[in-house]
mmCIF file with all atom_site columns, C-alpha atoms in Angstrom:
data_model
loop_
_atom_site.group_PDB
_atom_site.id
_atom_site.type_symbol
_atom_site.label_atom_id
_atom_site.label_alt_id
_atom_site.label_comp_id
_atom_site.label_asym_id
_atom_site.label_entity_id
_atom_site.label_seq_id
_atom_site.pdbx_PDB_ins_code
_atom_site.Cartn_x
_atom_site.Cartn_y
_atom_site.Cartn_z
_atom_site.occupancy
_atom_site.B_iso_or_equiv
_atom_site.pdbx_formal_charge
_atom_site.auth_seq_id
_atom_site.auth_comp_id
_atom_site.auth_asym_id
_atom_site.auth_atom_id
_atom_site.pdbx_PDB_model_num
ATOM 1  C CA . MET Z 1 1  ? 101.590 134.937 113.488 1.00 67.00 ? 1  MET Z CA 1
ATOM 2  C CA . ASP Z 1 2  ? 102.138 137.662 110.916 1.00 89.00 ? 2  ASP Z CA 1
ATOM 3  C CA . SER Z 1 3  ? 102.856 141.181 112.081 1.00 93.00 ? 3  SER Z CA 1
ATOM 4  C CA . LEU Z 1 4  ? 99.839  143.491 111.963 1.00 91.00 ? 4  LEU Z CA 1
ATOM 5  C CA . ARG Z 1 5  ? 99.562  147.269 111.760 1.00 93.00 ? 5  ARG Z CA 1
ATOM 6  C CA . VAL Z 1 6  ? 97.317  148.160 114.700 1.00 93.00 ? 6  VAL Z CA 1
ATOM 7  C CA . LEU Z 1 7  ? 95.730  151.554 115.298 1.00 94.00 ? 7  LEU Z CA 1
ATOM 8  C CA . ILE Z 1 8  ? 94.744  152.249 118.904 1.00 95.00 ? 8  ILE Z CA 1
ATOM 9  C CA . ALA Z 1 9  ? 92.406  155.196 119.458 1.00 95.00 ? 9  ALA Z CA 1
ATOM 10 C CA . ASP Z 1 10 ? 92.011  155.901 123.161 1.00 94.00 ? 10 ASP Z CA 1
ATOM 11 C CA . ASP Z 1 11 ? 92.072  159.154 125.127 1.00 94.00 ? 11 ASP Z CA 1
ATOM 12 C CA . ASN Z 1 12 ? 93.210  157.227 128.214 1.00 94.00 ? 12 ASN Z CA 1
ATOM 13 C CA . ILE Z 1 13 ? 96.963  157.358 127.750 1.00 94.00 ? 13 ILE Z CA 1
ATOM 14 C CA . ASP Z 1 14 ? 97.591  154.571 130.274 1.00 94.00 ? 14 ASP Z CA 1
ATOM 15 C CA . ALA Z 1 15 ? 95.153  152.237 128.501 1.00 93.00 ? 15 ALA Z CA 1
ATOM 16 C CA . ALA Z 1 16 ? 96.714  152.999 125.102 1.00 94.00 ? 16 ALA Z CA 1
ATOM 17 C CA . LEU Z 1 17 ? 100.204 152.427 126.518 1.00 95.00 ? 17 LEU Z CA 1
ATOM 18 C CA . SER Z 1 18 ? 99.121  149.144 128.132 1.00 94.00 ? 18 SER Z CA 1
ATOM 19 C CA . LEU Z 1 19 ? 97.697  147.861 124.854 1.00 93.00 ? 19 LEU Z CA 1
ATOM 20 C CA . THR Z 1 20 ? 100.851 148.949 123.049 1.00 96.00 ? 20 THR Z CA 1
ATOM 21 C CA . MET Z 1 21 ? 102.982 147.095 125.601 1.00 96.00 ? 21 MET Z CA 1
ATOM 22 C CA . LEU Z 1 22 ? 100.928 143.944 124.977 1.00 95.00 ? 22 LEU Z CA 1
ATOM 23 C CA . LEU Z 1 23 ? 100.965 144.115 121.177 1.00 95.00 ? 23 LEU Z CA 1
ATOM 24 C CA . GLU Z 1 24 ? 104.491 145.259 120.306 1.00 97.00 ? 24 GLU Z CA 1
ATOM 25 C CA . PRO Z 1 25 ? 106.279 142.297 121.935 1.00 97.00 ? 25 PRO Z CA 1
ATOM 26 C CA . LEU Z 1 26 ? 104.106 140.056 119.761 1.00 95.00 ? 26 LEU Z CA 1
ATOM 27 C CA . GLY Z 1 27 ? 105.651 141.710 116.719 1.00 97.00 ? 27 GLY Z CA 1
ATOM 28 C CA . HIS Z 1 28 ? 102.807 144.067 115.819 1.00 95.00 ? 28 HIS Z CA 1
ATOM 29 C CA . VAL Z 1 29 ? 103.408 147.667 114.747 1.00 96.00 ? 29 VAL Z CA 1
ATOM 30 C CA . VAL Z 1 30 ? 101.236 149.994 116.827 1.00 97.00 ? 30 VAL Z CA 1
ATOM 31 C CA . HIS Z 1 31 ? 100.144 153.573 116.141 1.00 97.00 ? 31 HIS Z CA 1
ATOM 32 C CA . VAL Z 1 32 ? 98.279  155.477 118.886 1.00 97.00 ? 32 VAL Z CA 1
ATOM 33 C CA . VAL Z 1 33 ? 95.956  158.488 118.663 1.00 97.00 ? 33 VAL Z CA 1
ATOM 34 C CA . HIS Z 1 34 ? 93.828  160.135 121.332 1.00 97.00 ? 34 HIS Z CA 1
ATOM 35 C CA . ASP Z 1 35 ? 90.670  161.514 119.675 1.00 97.00 ? 35 ASP Z CA 1
ATOM 36 C CA . GLY Z 1 36 ? 88.116  160.617 117.025 1.00 96.00 ? 36 GLY Z CA 1
ATOM 37 C CA . PRO Z 1 37 ? 89.136  162.988 114.211 1.00 98.00 ? 37 PRO Z CA 1
ATOM 38 C CA . ARG Z 1 38 ? 92.752  161.909 114.482 1.00 98.00 ? 38 ARG Z CA 1
ATOM 39 C CA . ALA Z 1 39 ? 91.656  158.247 114.461 1.00 97.00 ? 39 ALA Z CA 1
ATOM 40 C CA . ILE Z 1 40 ? 89.915  158.792 111.129 1.00 96.00 ? 40 ILE Z CA 1
ATOM 41 C CA . GLU Z 1 41 ? 92.944  160.595 109.674 1.00 97.00 ? 41 GLU Z CA 1
ATOM 42 C CA . ALA Z 1 42 ? 95.366  157.988 110.983 1.00 97.00 ? 42 ALA Z CA 1
ATOM 43 C CA . ALA Z 1 43 ? 93.282  155.097 109.643 1.00 95.00 ? 43 ALA Z CA 1
ATOM 44 C CA . GLN Z 1 44 ? 93.317  156.648 106.187 1.00 94.00 ? 44 GLN Z CA 1
ATOM 45 C CA . GLU Z 1 45 ? 97.077  157.349 106.312 1.00 96.00 ? 45 GLU Z CA 1
ATOM 46 C CA . TYR Z 1 46 ? 98.273  154.304 108.252 1.00 93.00 ? 46 TYR Z CA 1
ATOM 47 C CA . ARG Z 1 47 ? 95.946  151.689 106.689 1.00 92.00 ? 47 ARG Z CA 1
ATOM 48 C CA . PRO Z 1 48 ? 95.859  149.439 109.781 1.00 91.00 ? 48 PRO Z CA 1
ATOM 49 C CA . HIS Z 1 49 ? 94.958  145.773 109.708 1.00 88.00 ? 49 HIS Z CA 1
ATOM 50 C CA . ALA Z 1 50 ? 93.162  146.237 113.048 1.00 88.00 ? 50 ALA Z CA 1
ATOM 51 C CA . LEU Z 1 51 ? 91.646  149.164 114.936 1.00 89.00 ? 51 LEU Z CA 1
ATOM 52 C CA . LEU Z 1 52 ? 91.024  149.262 118.674 1.00 91.00 ? 52 LEU Z CA 1
ATOM 53 C CA . LEU Z 1 53 ? 88.552  152.086 119.268 1.00 91.00 ? 53 LEU Z CA 1
ATOM 54 C CA . ASP Z 1 54 ? 87.610  153.564 122.617 1.00 91.00 ? 54 ASP Z CA 1
ATOM 55 C CA . ILE Z 1 55 ? 83.845  154.049 122.676 1.00 89.00 ? 55 ILE Z CA 1
ATOM 56 C CA . GLY Z 1 56 ? 84.169  157.317 124.611 1.00 91.00 ? 56 GLY Z CA 1
ATOM 57 C CA . LEU Z 1 57 ? 86.706  159.114 122.415 1.00 93.00 ? 57 LEU Z CA 1
ATOM 58 C CA . PRO Z 1 58 ? 86.582  162.917 122.545 1.00 95.00 ? 58 PRO Z CA 1
ATOM 59 C CA . LYS Z 1 59 ? 85.213  164.941 119.613 1.00 97.00 ? 59 LYS Z CA 1
ATOM 60 C CA . ILE Z 1 60 ? 83.934  161.862 117.723 1.00 96.00 ? 60 ILE Z CA 1
ATOM 61 C CA . ASP Z 1 61 ? 83.211  158.690 119.719 1.00 93.00 ? 61 ASP Z CA 1
ATOM 62 C CA . GLY Z 1 62 ? 84.283  155.203 118.641 1.00 91.00 ? 62 GLY Z CA 1
ATOM 63 C CA . TYR Z 1 63 ? 80.902  154.515 117.062 1.00 88.00 ? 63 TYR Z CA 1
ATOM 64 C CA . GLY Z 1 64 ? 81.191  157.707 115.010 1.00 93.00 ? 64 GLY Z CA 1
ATOM 65 C CA . VAL Z 1 65 ? 84.709  156.797 113.900 1.00 93.00 ? 65 VAL Z CA 1
ATOM 66 C CA . ALA Z 1 66 ? 83.540  153.344 112.786 1.00 88.00 ? 66 ALA Z CA 1
ATOM 67 C CA . LYS Z 1 67 ? 80.544  154.860 110.977 1.00 88.00 ? 67 LYS Z CA 1
ATOM 68 C CA . ARG Z 1 68 ? 82.729  157.344 109.078 1.00 92.00 ? 68 ARG Z CA 1
ATOM 69 C CA . LEU Z 1 69 ? 85.282  154.712 108.155 1.00 90.00 ? 69 LEU Z CA 1
ATOM 70 C CA . ARG Z 1 70 ? 82.539  152.354 107.008 1.00 85.00 ? 70 ARG Z CA 1
ATOM 71 C CA . ALA Z 1 71 ? 81.310  155.113 104.680 1.00 89.00 ? 71 ALA Z CA 1
ATOM 72 C CA . ASN Z 1 72 ? 84.787  155.180 103.086 1.00 87.00 ? 72 ASN Z CA 1
ATOM 73 C CA . GLU Z 1 73 ? 84.935  152.635 100.270 1.00 85.00 ? 73 GLU Z CA 1
ATOM 74 C CA . ALA Z 1 74 ? 88.452  151.572 101.260 1.00 82.00 ? 74 ALA Z CA 1
ATOM 75 C CA . PHE Z 1 75 ? 87.207  150.349 104.655 1.00 79.00 ? 75 PHE Z CA 1
ATOM 76 C CA . GLN Z 1 76 ? 83.835  148.833 103.794 1.00 69.00 ? 76 GLN Z CA 1
ATOM 77 C CA . ASN Z 1 77 ? 85.002  145.232 104.131 1.00 65.00 ? 77 ASN Z CA 1
ATOM 78 C CA . SER Z 1 78 ? 86.795  145.701 107.431 1.00 63.00 ? 78 SER Z CA 1
ATOM 79 C CA . VAL Z 1 79 ? 84.927  148.237 109.545 1.00 52.00 ? 79 VAL Z CA 1
ATOM 80 C CA . ASP Z 1 80 ? 82.048  145.884 110.355 1.00 50.00 ? 80 ASP Z CA 1
ATOM 81 C CA . GLU Z 1 81 ? 84.529  143.697 112.198 1.00 52.00 ? 81 GLU Z CA 1
ATOM 82 C CA . VAL Z 1 82 ? 85.684  146.752 114.117 1.00 48.00 ? 82 VAL Z CA 1
ATOM 83 C CA . THR Z 1 83 ? 82.129  147.777 114.950 1.00 47.00 ? 83 THR Z CA 1
ATOM 84 C CA . ASP Z 1 84 ? 81.326  144.286 116.181 1.00 46.00 ? 84 ASP Z CA 1
ATOM 85 C CA . SER Z 1 85 ? 84.346  144.477 118.478 1.00 48.00 ? 85 SER Z CA 1
ATOM 86 C CA . LEU Z 1 86 ? 83.213  147.642 120.256 1.00 46.00 ? 86 LEU Z CA 1
ATOM 87 C CA . VAL Z 1 87 ? 82.393  146.879 123.868 1.00 43.00 ? 87 VAL Z CA 1
ATOM 88 C CA . GLY Z 1 88 ? 78.945  148.187 124.801 1.00 45.00 ? 88 GLY Z CA 1
ATOM 89 C CA . ASP Z 1 89 ? 79.032  147.269 128.480 1.00 42.00 ? 89 ASP Z CA 1
ATOM 90 C CA . ALA Z 1 90 ? 81.441  150.072 129.362 1.00 49.00 ? 90 ALA Z CA 1
ATOM 91 C CA . GLY Z 1 91 ? 78.509  152.337 130.198 1.00 52.00 ? 91 GLY Z CA 1
ATOM 92 C CA . PHE Z 1 92 ? 78.273  153.959 126.771 1.00 50.00 ? 92 PHE Z CA 1
ATOM 93 C CA . GLU Z 1 93 ? 75.380  153.281 124.471 1.00 55.00 ? 93 GLU Z CA 1
ATOM 94 C CA . PRO Z 1 94 ? 75.105  154.699 120.971 1.00 54.00 ? 94 PRO Z CA 1
ATOM 95 C CA . ALA Z 1 95 ? 72.080  156.829 120.138 1.00 52.00 ? 95 ALA Z CA 1
ATOM 96 C CA . THR Z 1 96 ? 71.445  154.503 117.188 1.00 55.00 ? 96 THR Z CA 1
ATOM 97 C CA . PRO Z 1 97 ? 72.801  151.015 116.542 1.00 52.00 ? 97 PRO Z CA 1
ATOM 98 C CA . ALA Z 1 98 ? 76.216  150.974 114.872 1.00 52.00 ? 98 ALA Z CA 1
ATOM 99 C CA . VAL Z 1 99 ? 75.124  148.266 112.458 1.00 50.00 ? 99 VAL Z CA 1
#
């Protein structure tokens, strides 16, 4: 498997650390942020192959992050995959579908 640049956006530090501990031994390079605005900035700077977005991020939730990245031409082909990966059964429902 090729190494991927992975951006984890989660305000739960333990969850972000756990994901990092799972991904780094597999050879992936992980970058972690803890709120929505920083996730957007980091995605633009870091250019990850994969994003793991917490639905309940502070300031801008995971749906909002995906929506803003999808609006950016550089992410239009990849953000739909991210949006489809968001887990809706965590008790958070978007006000409008993230499609």
